[in-house]
Amino acid sequence: MLFSQSMKKTSDFRNVYENGKSYANKYIVLYVWENGRSDNKLGISCSKKVGNSVVRHRFARLVRESYRLQENVFNSGLDIVVVARACARDASFFDIQESLISLAGKARIKKNGGIQ
């Protein structure tokens, strides 16, 4: 991730959950909050309801790679948290990538107002 950092602190996650807006589809829930900085922070959350540690880590890798490949599409100055839903355990890379991009368009955090 060239233009982004990883979100690690619980307080950062809590801040996005409480102050940000949420957008959801079949596989993921996307929380977005403007941090007022020049870079983005990406956080990934996946509970034990989704699966064992192998499944949860696979989901995190898929989200991280999807974001990395499409990083230049997102506006800057955002805190983004991606939360897995239970049916994400069976999702392919393309399902996760499509979900992430469609929710970014719905949240209007893509460059040019989501028109790309």
mmCIF file of C-alpha atoms in Angstrom:
data_model
loop_
_atom_site.group_PDB
_atom_site.id
_atom_site.type_symbol
_atom_site.label_atom_id
_atom_site.label_comp_id
_atom_site.label_asym_id
_atom_site.label_seq_id
_atom_site.Cartn_x
_atom_site.Cartn_y
_atom_site.Cartn_z
ATOM 1 C CA MET A 1 0.000 0.000 0.000
ATOM 2 C CA LEU A 2 1.808 3.024 -1.307
ATOM 3 C CA PHE A 3 -0.438 5.883 -0.173
ATOM 4 C CA SER A 4 -1.981 4.254 2.893
ATOM 5 C CA GLN A 5 -1.173 2.986 6.337
ATOM 6 C CA SER A 6 -2.569 0.108 8.317
ATOM 7 C CA MET A 7 -4.926 0.877 11.196
ATOM 8 C CA LYS A 8 -3.836 -0.931 14.346
ATOM 9 C CA LYS A 9 -5.100 0.894 17.445
ATOM 10 C CA THR A 10 -8.437 -0.017 18.982
ATOM 11 C CA SER A 11 -9.121 3.659 19.579
ATOM 12 C CA ASP A 12 -8.790 4.338 15.833
ATOM 13 C CA PHE A 13 -11.295 1.584 15.015
ATOM 14 C CA ARG A 14 -13.699 2.832 17.705
ATOM 15 C CA ASN A 15 -13.442 6.396 16.372
ATOM 16 C CA VAL A 16 -14.395 5.266 12.846
ATOM 17 C CA TYR A 17 -17.283 3.116 14.147
ATOM 18 C CA GLU A 18 -18.733 5.957 16.237
ATOM 19 C CA ASN A 19 -18.159 8.932 13.927
ATOM 20 C CA GLY A 20 -18.067 7.447 10.445
ATOM 21 C CA LYS A 21 -20.756 6.322 8.047
ATOM 22 C CA SER A 22 -21.397 2.701 7.164
ATOM 23 C CA TYR A 23 -22.243 1.054 3.859
ATOM 24 C CA ALA A 24 -22.982 -2.636 3.468
ATOM 25 C CA ASN A 25 -23.527 -5.347 0.892
ATOM 26 C CA LYS A 26 -23.520 -9.139 0.878
ATOM 27 C CA TYR A 27 -19.860 -9.706 1.806
ATOM 28 C CA ILE A 28 -18.568 -6.660 3.667
ATOM 29 C CA VAL A 29 -19.519 -3.596 5.707
ATOM 30 C CA LEU A 30 -17.489 -0.468 4.951
ATOM 31 C CA TYR A 31 -17.060 2.289 7.555
ATOM 32 C CA VAL A 32 -15.642 5.601 6.315
ATOM 33 C CA TRP A 33 -14.532 8.682 8.249
ATOM 34 C CA GLU A 34 -12.558 11.694 7.022
ATOM 35 C CA ASN A 35 -9.379 12.015 9.089
ATOM 36 C CA GLY A 36 -8.232 15.392 7.750
ATOM 37 C CA ARG A 37 -4.783 14.104 6.777
ATOM 38 C CA SER A 38 -3.167 13.541 3.411
ATOM 39 C CA ASP A 39 -3.066 9.736 3.603
ATOM 40 C CA ASN A 40 -5.548 6.926 4.173
ATOM 41 C CA LYS A 41 -5.679 4.363 6.953
ATOM 42 C CA LEU A 42 -7.132 0.935 6.230
ATOM 43 C CA GLY A 43 -8.409 -1.321 9.013
ATOM 44 C CA ILE A 44 -9.740 -4.847 8.580
ATOM 45 C CA SER A 45 -11.991 -6.566 11.093
ATOM 46 C CA CYS A 46 -13.111 -10.182 10.932
ATOM 47 C CA SER A 47 -14.824 -11.960 13.825
ATOM 48 C CA LYS A 48 -14.721 -15.630 14.750
ATOM 49 C CA LYS A 49 -18.236 -16.006 13.344
ATOM 50 C CA VAL A 50 -16.686 -15.892 9.874
ATOM 51 C CA GLY A 51 -14.424 -18.885 10.436
ATOM 52 C CA ASN A 52 -11.201 -20.122 11.940
ATOM 53 C CA SER A 53 -7.930 -18.183 11.825
ATOM 54 C CA VAL A 54 -7.027 -19.476 8.370
ATOM 55 C CA VAL A 55 -10.313 -18.220 6.902
ATOM 56 C CA ARG A 56 -10.087 -14.877 8.705
ATOM 57 C CA HIS A 57 -6.521 -14.284 7.584
ATOM 58 C CA ARG A 58 -7.446 -15.203 3.992
ATOM 59 C CA PHE A 59 -10.207 -12.585 4.097
ATOM 60 C CA ALA A 60 -7.758 -9.962 5.383
ATOM 61 C CA ARG A 61 -5.276 -10.792 2.617
ATOM 62 C CA LEU A 62 -7.991 -10.540 -0.038
ATOM 63 C CA VAL A 63 -9.171 -7.144 1.230
ATOM 64 C CA ARG A 64 -5.628 -5.817 1.516
ATOM 65 C CA GLU A 65 -4.762 -6.907 -2.026
ATOM 66 C CA SER A 66 -8.033 -5.572 -3.448
ATOM 67 C CA TYR A 67 -7.379 -2.219 -1.833
ATOM 68 C CA ARG A 68 -3.734 -2.176 -2.944
ATOM 69 C CA LEU A 69 -4.619 -2.768 -6.584
ATOM 70 C CA GLN A 70 -7.315 -0.062 -6.560
ATOM 71 C CA GLU A 71 -5.593 2.364 -4.186
ATOM 72 C CA ASN A 72 -5.291 5.152 -6.756
ATOM 73 C CA VAL A 73 -9.109 5.160 -7.184
ATOM 74 C CA PHE A 74 -9.796 6.233 -3.576
ATOM 75 C CA ASN A 75 -9.792 9.828 -2.324
ATOM 76 C CA SER A 76 -7.154 10.707 0.256
ATOM 77 C CA GLY A 77 -7.674 11.734 3.882
ATOM 78 C CA LEU A 78 -9.885 8.793 4.893
ATOM 79 C CA ASP A 79 -10.014 6.222 7.648
ATOM 80 C CA ILE A 80 -11.562 3.074 6.166
ATOM 81 C CA VAL A 81 -12.599 -0.013 8.134
ATOM 82 C CA VAL A 82 -13.696 -3.155 6.308
ATOM 83 C CA VAL A 83 -15.732 -5.652 8.353
ATOM 84 C CA ALA A 84 -16.386 -9.185 7.131
ATOM 85 C CA ARG A 85 -19.860 -10.655 7.030
ATOM 86 C CA ALA A 86 -20.451 -14.360 7.602
ATOM 87 C CA CYS A 87 -20.873 -15.251 3.917
ATOM 88 C CA ALA A 88 -17.449 -13.723 3.121
ATOM 89 C CA ARG A 89 -15.850 -17.044 4.043
ATOM 90 C CA ASP A 90 -16.857 -18.472 0.658
ATOM 91 C CA ALA A 91 -16.129 -15.337 -1.379
ATOM 92 C CA SER A 92 -13.506 -15.265 -4.106
ATOM 93 C CA PHE A 93 -10.994 -12.492 -4.668
ATOM 94 C CA PHE A 94 -13.147 -10.993 -7.408
ATOM 95 C CA ASP A 95 -16.235 -10.992 -5.154
ATOM 96 C CA ILE A 96 -14.355 -9.082 -2.454
ATOM 97 C CA GLN A 97 -12.824 -6.666 -4.952
ATOM 98 C CA GLU A 98 -16.179 -5.969 -6.601
ATOM 99 C CA SER A 99 -17.805 -5.435 -3.186
ATOM 100 C CA LEU A 100 -15.099 -3.031 -2.080
ATOM 101 C CA ILE A 101 -15.256 -0.957 -5.269
ATOM 102 C CA SER A 102 -19.052 -0.852 -5.364
ATOM 103 C CA LEU A 103 -19.256 0.280 -1.725
ATOM 104 C CA ALA A 104 -16.594 2.914 -2.382
ATOM 105 C CA GLY A 105 -18.793 4.254 -5.155
ATOM 106 C CA LYS A 106 -21.833 4.181 -2.894
ATOM 107 C CA ALA A 107 -19.881 6.020 -0.189
ATOM 108 C CA ARG A 108 -18.659 8.535 -2.797
ATOM 109 C CA ILE A 109 -15.018 8.109 -1.788
ATOM 110 C CA LYS A 110 -13.784 7.342 -5.282
ATOM 111 C CA LYS A 111 -12.037 10.065 -7.213
ATOM 112 C CA ASN A 112 -14.259 12.108 -9.573
ATOM 113 C CA GLY A 113 -17.248 11.458 -7.323
ATOM 114 C CA GLY A 114 -17.333 7.724 -7.972
ATOM 115 C CA ILE A 115 -17.419 7.990 -11.757
ATOM 116 C CA GLN A 116 -14.779 5.579 -13.049
#
